[in-house]
Coordinates of C-alpha atoms in Angstrom, one line a residue:
X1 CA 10.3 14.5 -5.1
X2 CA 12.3 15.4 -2.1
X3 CA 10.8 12.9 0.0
X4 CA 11.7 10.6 -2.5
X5 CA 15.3 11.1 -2.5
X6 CA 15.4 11.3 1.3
X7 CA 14.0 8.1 2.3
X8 CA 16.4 6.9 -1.1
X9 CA 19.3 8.5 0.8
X10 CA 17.8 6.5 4.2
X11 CA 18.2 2.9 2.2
X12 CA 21.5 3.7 1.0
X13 CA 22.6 3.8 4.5
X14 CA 20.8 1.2 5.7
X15 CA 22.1 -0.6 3.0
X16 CA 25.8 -0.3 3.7
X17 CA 24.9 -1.2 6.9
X18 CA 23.7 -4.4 6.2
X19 CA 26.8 -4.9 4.2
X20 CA 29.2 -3.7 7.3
X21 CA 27.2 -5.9 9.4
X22 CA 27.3 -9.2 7.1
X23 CA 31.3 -8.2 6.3
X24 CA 32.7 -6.5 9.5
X25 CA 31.2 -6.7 12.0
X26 CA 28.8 -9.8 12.5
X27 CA 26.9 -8.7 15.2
X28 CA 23.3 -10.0 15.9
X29 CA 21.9 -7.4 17.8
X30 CA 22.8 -4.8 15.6
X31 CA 21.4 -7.1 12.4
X32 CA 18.0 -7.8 14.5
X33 CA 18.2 -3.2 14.5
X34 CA 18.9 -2.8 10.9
X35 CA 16.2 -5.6 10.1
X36 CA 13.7 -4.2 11.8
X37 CA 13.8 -0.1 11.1
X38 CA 14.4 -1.4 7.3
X39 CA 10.8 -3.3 7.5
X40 CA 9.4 -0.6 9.2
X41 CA 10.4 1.8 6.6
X42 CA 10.0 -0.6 3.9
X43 CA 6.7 -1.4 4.9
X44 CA 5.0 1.9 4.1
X45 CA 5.0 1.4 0.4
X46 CA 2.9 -2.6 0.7
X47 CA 0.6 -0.2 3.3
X48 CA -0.2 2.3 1.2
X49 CA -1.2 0.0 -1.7
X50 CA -3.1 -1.9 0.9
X51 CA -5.2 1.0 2.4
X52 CA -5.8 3.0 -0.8
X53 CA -6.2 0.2 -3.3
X54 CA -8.2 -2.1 -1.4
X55 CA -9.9 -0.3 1.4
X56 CA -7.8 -1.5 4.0
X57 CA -8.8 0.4 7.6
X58 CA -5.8 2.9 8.3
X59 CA -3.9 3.7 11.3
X60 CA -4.5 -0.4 12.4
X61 CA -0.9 -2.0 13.6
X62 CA -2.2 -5.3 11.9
X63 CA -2.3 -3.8 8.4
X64 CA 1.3 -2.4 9.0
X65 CA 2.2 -5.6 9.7
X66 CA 1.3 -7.0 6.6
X67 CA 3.1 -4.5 5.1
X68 CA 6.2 -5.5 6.6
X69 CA 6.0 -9.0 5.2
X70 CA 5.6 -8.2 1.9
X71 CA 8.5 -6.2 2.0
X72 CA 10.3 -9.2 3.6
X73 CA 9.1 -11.6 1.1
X74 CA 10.4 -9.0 -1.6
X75 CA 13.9 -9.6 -0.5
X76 CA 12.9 -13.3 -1.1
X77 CA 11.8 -12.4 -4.8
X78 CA 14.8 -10.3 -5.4
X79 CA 17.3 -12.8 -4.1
X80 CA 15.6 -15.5 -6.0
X81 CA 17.6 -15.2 -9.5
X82 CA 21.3 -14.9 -7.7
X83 CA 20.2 -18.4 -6.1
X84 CA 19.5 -19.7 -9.6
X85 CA 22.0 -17.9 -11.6
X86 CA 24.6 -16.4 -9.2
X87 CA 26.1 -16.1 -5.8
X88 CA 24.4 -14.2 -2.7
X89 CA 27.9 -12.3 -1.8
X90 CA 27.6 -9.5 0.8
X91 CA 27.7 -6.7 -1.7
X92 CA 25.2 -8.3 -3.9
X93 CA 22.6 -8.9 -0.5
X94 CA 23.2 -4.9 0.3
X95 CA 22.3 -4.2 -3.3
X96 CA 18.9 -6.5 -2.8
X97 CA 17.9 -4.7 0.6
X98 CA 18.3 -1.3 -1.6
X99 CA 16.3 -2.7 -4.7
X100 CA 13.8 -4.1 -2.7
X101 CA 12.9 -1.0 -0.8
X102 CA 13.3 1.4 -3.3
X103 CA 10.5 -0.4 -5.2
X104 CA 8.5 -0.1 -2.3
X105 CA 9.3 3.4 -2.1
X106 CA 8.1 4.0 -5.8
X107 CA 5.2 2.0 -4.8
X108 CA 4.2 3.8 -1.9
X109 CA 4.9 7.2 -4.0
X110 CA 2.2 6.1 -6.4
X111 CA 0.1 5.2 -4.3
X112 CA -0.2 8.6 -2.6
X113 CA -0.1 10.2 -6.0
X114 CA -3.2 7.6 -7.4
X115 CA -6.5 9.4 -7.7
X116 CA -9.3 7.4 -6.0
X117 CA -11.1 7.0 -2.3
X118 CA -9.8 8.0 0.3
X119 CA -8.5 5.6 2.9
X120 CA -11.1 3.9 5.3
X121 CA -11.6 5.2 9.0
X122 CA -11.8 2.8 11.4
X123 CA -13.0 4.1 15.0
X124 CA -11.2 2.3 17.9
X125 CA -14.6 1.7 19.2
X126 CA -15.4 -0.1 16.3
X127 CA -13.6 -2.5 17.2
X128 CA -14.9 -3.6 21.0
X129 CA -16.8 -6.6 21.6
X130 CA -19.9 -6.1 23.1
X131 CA -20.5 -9.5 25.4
X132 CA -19.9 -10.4 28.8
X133 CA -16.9 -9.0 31.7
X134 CA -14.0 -10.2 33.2
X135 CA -12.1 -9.7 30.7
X136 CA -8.6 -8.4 32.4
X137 CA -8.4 -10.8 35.3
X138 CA -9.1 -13.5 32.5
X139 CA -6.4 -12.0 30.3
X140 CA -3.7 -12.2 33.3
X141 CA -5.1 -15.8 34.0
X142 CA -4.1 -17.0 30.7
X143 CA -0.8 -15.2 30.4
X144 CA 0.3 -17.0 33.3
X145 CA -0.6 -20.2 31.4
X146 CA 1.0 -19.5 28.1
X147 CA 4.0 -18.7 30.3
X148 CA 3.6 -22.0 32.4
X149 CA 3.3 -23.8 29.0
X150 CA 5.9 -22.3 27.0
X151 CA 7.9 -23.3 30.7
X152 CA 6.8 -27.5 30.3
X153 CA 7.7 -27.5 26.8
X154 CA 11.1 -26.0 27.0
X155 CA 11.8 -28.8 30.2
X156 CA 12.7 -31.6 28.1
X157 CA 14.6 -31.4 25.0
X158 CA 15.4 -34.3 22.8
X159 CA 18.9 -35.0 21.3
X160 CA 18.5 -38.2 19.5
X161 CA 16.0 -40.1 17.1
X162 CA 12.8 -40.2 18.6
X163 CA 9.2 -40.9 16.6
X164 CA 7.2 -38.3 18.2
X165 CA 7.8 -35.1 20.4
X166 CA 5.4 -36.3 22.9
X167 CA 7.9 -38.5 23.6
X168 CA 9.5 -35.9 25.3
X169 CA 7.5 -33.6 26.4
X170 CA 5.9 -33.5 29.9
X171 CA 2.4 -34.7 29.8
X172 CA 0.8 -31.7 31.9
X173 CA 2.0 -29.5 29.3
X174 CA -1.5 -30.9 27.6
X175 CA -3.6 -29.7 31.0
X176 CA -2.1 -26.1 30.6
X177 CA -2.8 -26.1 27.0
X178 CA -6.0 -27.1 27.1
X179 CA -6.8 -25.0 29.8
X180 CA -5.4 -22.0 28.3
X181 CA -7.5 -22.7 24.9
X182 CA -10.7 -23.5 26.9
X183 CA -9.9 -19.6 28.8
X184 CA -9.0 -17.9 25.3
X185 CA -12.7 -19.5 23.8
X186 CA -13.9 -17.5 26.8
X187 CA -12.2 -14.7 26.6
X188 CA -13.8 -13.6 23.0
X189 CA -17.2 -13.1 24.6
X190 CA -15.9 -10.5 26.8
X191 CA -15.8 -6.8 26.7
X192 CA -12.2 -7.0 25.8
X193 CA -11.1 -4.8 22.8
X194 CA -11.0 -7.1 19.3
X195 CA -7.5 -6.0 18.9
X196 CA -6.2 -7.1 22.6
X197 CA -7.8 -10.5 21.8
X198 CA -6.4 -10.6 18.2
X199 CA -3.2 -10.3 20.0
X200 CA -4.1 -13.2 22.2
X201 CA -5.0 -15.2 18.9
X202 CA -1.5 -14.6 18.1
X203 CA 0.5 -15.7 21.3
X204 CA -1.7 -18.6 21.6
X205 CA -0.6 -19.4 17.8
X206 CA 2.8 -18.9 18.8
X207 CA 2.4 -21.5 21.6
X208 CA 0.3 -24.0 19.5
X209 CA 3.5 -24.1 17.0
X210 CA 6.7 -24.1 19.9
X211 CA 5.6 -27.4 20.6
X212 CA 8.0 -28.9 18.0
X213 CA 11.3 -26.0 17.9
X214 CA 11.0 -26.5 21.7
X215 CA 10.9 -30.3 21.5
X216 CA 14.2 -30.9 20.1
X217 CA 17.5 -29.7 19.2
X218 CA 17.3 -30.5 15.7
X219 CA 15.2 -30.6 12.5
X220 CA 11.5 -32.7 12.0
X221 CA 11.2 -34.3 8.4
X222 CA 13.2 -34.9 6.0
X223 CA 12.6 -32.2 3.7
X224 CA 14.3 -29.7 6.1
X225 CA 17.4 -31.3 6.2
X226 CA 17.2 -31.0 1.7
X227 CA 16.3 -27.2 2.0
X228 CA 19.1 -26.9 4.8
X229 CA 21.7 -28.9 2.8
X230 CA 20.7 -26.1 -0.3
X231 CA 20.9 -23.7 1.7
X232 CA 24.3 -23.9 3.3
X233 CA 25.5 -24.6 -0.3
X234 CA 24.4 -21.0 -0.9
X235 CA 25.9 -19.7 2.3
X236 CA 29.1 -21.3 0.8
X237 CA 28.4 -18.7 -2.5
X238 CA 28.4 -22.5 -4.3
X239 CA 26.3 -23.9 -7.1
X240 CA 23.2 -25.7 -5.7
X241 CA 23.8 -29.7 -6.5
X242 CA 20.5 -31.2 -5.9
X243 CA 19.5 -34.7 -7.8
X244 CA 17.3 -35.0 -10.6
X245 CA 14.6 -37.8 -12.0
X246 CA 16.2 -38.3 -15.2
X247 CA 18.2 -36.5 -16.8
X248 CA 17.5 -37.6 -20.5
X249 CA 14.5 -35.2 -19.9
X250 CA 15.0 -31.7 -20.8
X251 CA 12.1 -30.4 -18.2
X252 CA 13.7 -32.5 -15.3
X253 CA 17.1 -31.2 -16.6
X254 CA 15.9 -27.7 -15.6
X255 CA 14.7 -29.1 -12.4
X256 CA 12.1 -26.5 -12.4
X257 CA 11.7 -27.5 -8.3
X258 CA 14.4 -25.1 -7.7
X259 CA 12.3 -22.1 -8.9
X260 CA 9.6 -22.8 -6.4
X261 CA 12.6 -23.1 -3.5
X262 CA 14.7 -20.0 -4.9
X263 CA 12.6 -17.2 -3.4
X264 CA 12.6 -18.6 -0.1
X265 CA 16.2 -20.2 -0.1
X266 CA 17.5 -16.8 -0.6
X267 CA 15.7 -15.1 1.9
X268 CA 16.9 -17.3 4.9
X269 CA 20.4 -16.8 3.3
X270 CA 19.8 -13.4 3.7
X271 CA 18.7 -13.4 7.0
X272 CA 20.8 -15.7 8.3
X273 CA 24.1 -13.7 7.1
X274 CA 22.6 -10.4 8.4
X275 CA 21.6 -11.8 11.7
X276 CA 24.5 -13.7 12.0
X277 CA 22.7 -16.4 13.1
X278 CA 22.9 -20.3 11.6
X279 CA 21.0 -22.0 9.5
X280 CA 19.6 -24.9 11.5
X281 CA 17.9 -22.2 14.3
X282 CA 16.8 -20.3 11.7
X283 CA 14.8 -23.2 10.5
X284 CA 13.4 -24.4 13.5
X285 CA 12.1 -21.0 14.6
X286 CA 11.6 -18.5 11.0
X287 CA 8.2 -20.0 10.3
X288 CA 6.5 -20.7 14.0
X289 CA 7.3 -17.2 14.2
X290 CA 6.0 -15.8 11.2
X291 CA 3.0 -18.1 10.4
X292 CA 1.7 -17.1 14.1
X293 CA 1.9 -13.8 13.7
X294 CA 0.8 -13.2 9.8
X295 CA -1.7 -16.3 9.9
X296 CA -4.2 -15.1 12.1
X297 CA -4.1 -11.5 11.1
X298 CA -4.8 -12.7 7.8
X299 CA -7.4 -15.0 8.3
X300 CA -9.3 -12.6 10.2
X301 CA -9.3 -10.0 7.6
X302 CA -10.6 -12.6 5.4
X303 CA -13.7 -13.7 7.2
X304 CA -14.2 -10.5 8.5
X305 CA -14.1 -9.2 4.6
X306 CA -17.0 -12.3 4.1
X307 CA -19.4 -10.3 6.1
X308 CA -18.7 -11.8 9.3
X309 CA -19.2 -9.6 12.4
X310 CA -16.1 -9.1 14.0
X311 CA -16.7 -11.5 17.1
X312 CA -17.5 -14.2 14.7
X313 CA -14.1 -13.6 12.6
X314 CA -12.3 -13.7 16.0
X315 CA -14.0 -16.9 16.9
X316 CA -13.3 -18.3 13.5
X317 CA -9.5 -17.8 13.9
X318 CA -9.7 -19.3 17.4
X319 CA -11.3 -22.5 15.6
X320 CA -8.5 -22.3 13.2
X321 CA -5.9 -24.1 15.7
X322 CA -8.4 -27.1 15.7
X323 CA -7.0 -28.5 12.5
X324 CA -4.2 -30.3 12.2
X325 CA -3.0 -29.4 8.4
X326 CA -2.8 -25.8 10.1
X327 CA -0.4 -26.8 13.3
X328 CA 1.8 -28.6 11.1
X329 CA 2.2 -26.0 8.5
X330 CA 2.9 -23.5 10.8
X331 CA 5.4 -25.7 12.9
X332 CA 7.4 -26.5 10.3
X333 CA 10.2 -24.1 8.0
X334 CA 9.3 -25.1 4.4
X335 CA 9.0 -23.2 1.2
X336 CA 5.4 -24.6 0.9
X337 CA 3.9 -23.6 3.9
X338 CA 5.0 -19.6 3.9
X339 CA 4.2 -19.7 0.0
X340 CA 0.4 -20.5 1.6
X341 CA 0.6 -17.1 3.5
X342 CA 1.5 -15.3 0.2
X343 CA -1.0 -17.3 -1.4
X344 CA -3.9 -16.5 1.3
X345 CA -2.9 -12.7 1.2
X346 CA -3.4 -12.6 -3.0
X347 CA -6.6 -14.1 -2.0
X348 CA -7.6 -11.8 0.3
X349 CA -6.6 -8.9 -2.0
X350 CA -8.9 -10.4 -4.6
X351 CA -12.0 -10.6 -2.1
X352 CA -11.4 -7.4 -1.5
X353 CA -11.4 -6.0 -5.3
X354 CA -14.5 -8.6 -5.9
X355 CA -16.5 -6.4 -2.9
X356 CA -15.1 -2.7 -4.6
X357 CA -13.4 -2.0 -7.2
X358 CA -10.8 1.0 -7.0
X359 CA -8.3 2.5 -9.9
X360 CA -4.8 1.1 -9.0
X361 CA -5.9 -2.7 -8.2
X362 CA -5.5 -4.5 -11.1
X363 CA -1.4 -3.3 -11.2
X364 CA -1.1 -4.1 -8.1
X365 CA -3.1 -7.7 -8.3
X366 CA -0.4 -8.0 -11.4
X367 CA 2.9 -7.1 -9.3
X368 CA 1.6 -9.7 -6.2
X369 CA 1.1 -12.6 -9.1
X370 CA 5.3 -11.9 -10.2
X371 CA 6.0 -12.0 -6.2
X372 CA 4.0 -15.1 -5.7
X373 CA 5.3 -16.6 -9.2
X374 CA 8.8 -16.2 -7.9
X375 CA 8.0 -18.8 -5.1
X376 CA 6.3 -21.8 -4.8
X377 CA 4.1 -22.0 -7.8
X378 CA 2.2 -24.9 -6.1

């Protein structure tokens, strides 16, 4: 009990800073700070469920990462009825940040308290590939690349209306980016630790989906712009005025569209007003950022939760930049596409329940189905 009302006391504080910060003093740096020590304290309670629920290894930075973005897609959930209902005002986004992590607190105290199996150990050796050498001069040969390509991408920036961002980027950016996928295929089938080459998998991610925030000043598609225009609508504390189909129908009268849009409108709000940072670069970068670093970690878990050996799940997520639905849908800031990383998480939660069963599972499977319900249904 007196932890409890300690790390309570700890998201009081943190929440009054985020109100100071959205009301006073505006200050990005110090929003970034208060962002990231509330995640990481936030994120004990989605790790907890994780490791003693569903057998997640502990002590793994990948699994605490996951907890940290289902705390940040709480806030999403949480906002999600002043969007529809109300205005996102700064006392009413401190009293979110508090809500939202002192259900994760609650959460995490349960899941200490829970009777059941004990967490899974995970050796570090475990987790070594066994194939090959070469790995660090490799590893220093691609860095150099990725910085070389993240360099040629960044070199021309359009302004205007063009049809394709190879328009303006520079065509050896394709050489280094090819070159630097060929070395990363290699690189698996070394003696390199899983997790070092997990981490690859993740910057090369983060390179694969630059190519369009880098590319241009502005927005690709239309439907950022319509999320955008929402969004600044709430920014304003205003009503959200979006058109609908007919409005003799009582189902498109409810416009039921903005329930799917309300989770995730109200968590750029959020951000945006604590990070003090606009709306139009939070859209460019929010999802490159977060799909490259959540995408891959999940995906490995999944196949590596199939029965897959570990070398064959990092391989798999390697493969995973070949498709094209998967580089769009991380490039691009929409409701839909970081809905599919909730979505891919539930289903890795219920792989995990189909291959044991632990007390505790079936409450938590029913508290991840409200947070994904209060996004994009789809």
């Amino acid at each position: 009990m007196y932890d409890l009302l300690k790390h309570s006391l700890i998201l009081a504080i943190i929440s009054l800073l985020v109100f100071f910060n959205i009301f006073l003093f505006k200050n990005t740096f110090f929003g970034w700070l208060i962002l990231i020590f509330y995640l990481f304290q936030t994120a004990h309670g989605g790790f907890g469920l994780l490791v003693k629920f569903f057998n997640f290894p502990d002590k793994l930075w990948r699994i605490r990462l996951l907890g940290m973005f289902l705390s940040l897609a709480g806030l999403g959930l949480w906002s999600a009825p002043l969007v529809l209902f109300g205005r996102l005002t700064s006392p009413i986004i401190a009293l979110i940040f508090f809500v939202n992590g002192f259900v994760w607190l609650l959460l995490e105290y349960w899941a200490k308290r829970a009777q059941g199996a004990t967490a899974l150990e995970l050796p570090e050796k475990d987790f070594y590939l066994e194939e090959g050498s070469g790995g660090p001069l490799g590893v220093l040969l691609y860095l150099v690349l990725v910085v070389l390509g993240f360099y040629l991408l960044s070199k021309n920036v359009g302004a205007g209306n063009i049809q394709t961002p190879w328009l303006v980027i520079d065509g050896l950016y394709l050489y280094v980016f090819g070159l630097a996928t060929l070395l990363l295929g290699l690189l698996i089938f070394t003696r390199l630790q899983g997790k070092t080459i997990l981490c690859l998998l993740v910057i090369h991610s983060f390179l694969l989906h630059s190519y369009l925030p880098l590319s241009h000043q502005l927005l690709y598609g239309a439907d950022g712009w319509r999320h955008l225009s929402a969004e600044t609508q709430i920014l304003r504390e205003e009503k959200i005025t979006e058109a609908v189909y007919d409005a003799g129908i009582f189902l498109h009268t409810l416009n039921p569209g903005q329930f799917s849009y309300a989770s995730f409108r109200g968590l750029t709000v959020i951000l945006s007003r604590l990070l003090d940072i606009g709306l139009l670069p939070l859209n460019v970068w929010f999802l490159p950022v977060a799909w490259s670093i959540i995408f891959p970690i999940l995906l490995f878990e999944f196949v590596f939760n199939l029965g897959w050996k570990k070398k064959e799940a990092l391989f798999f997520v390697f493969l995973s930049f070949l498709p094209f639905i998967w580089q769009a849908a991380g490039s691009f800031t929409l409701p839909v596409n970081f809905g599919f990383l909730l979505w891919l998480l539930g289903l890795l939660l219920i792989l995990k329940r189909l291959k044991e069963q632990r007390p505790g599972q079936a409450l938590t499977l029913l508290f991840f189905g409200i947070l994904l319900s209060g996004g994009y249904i789809l």
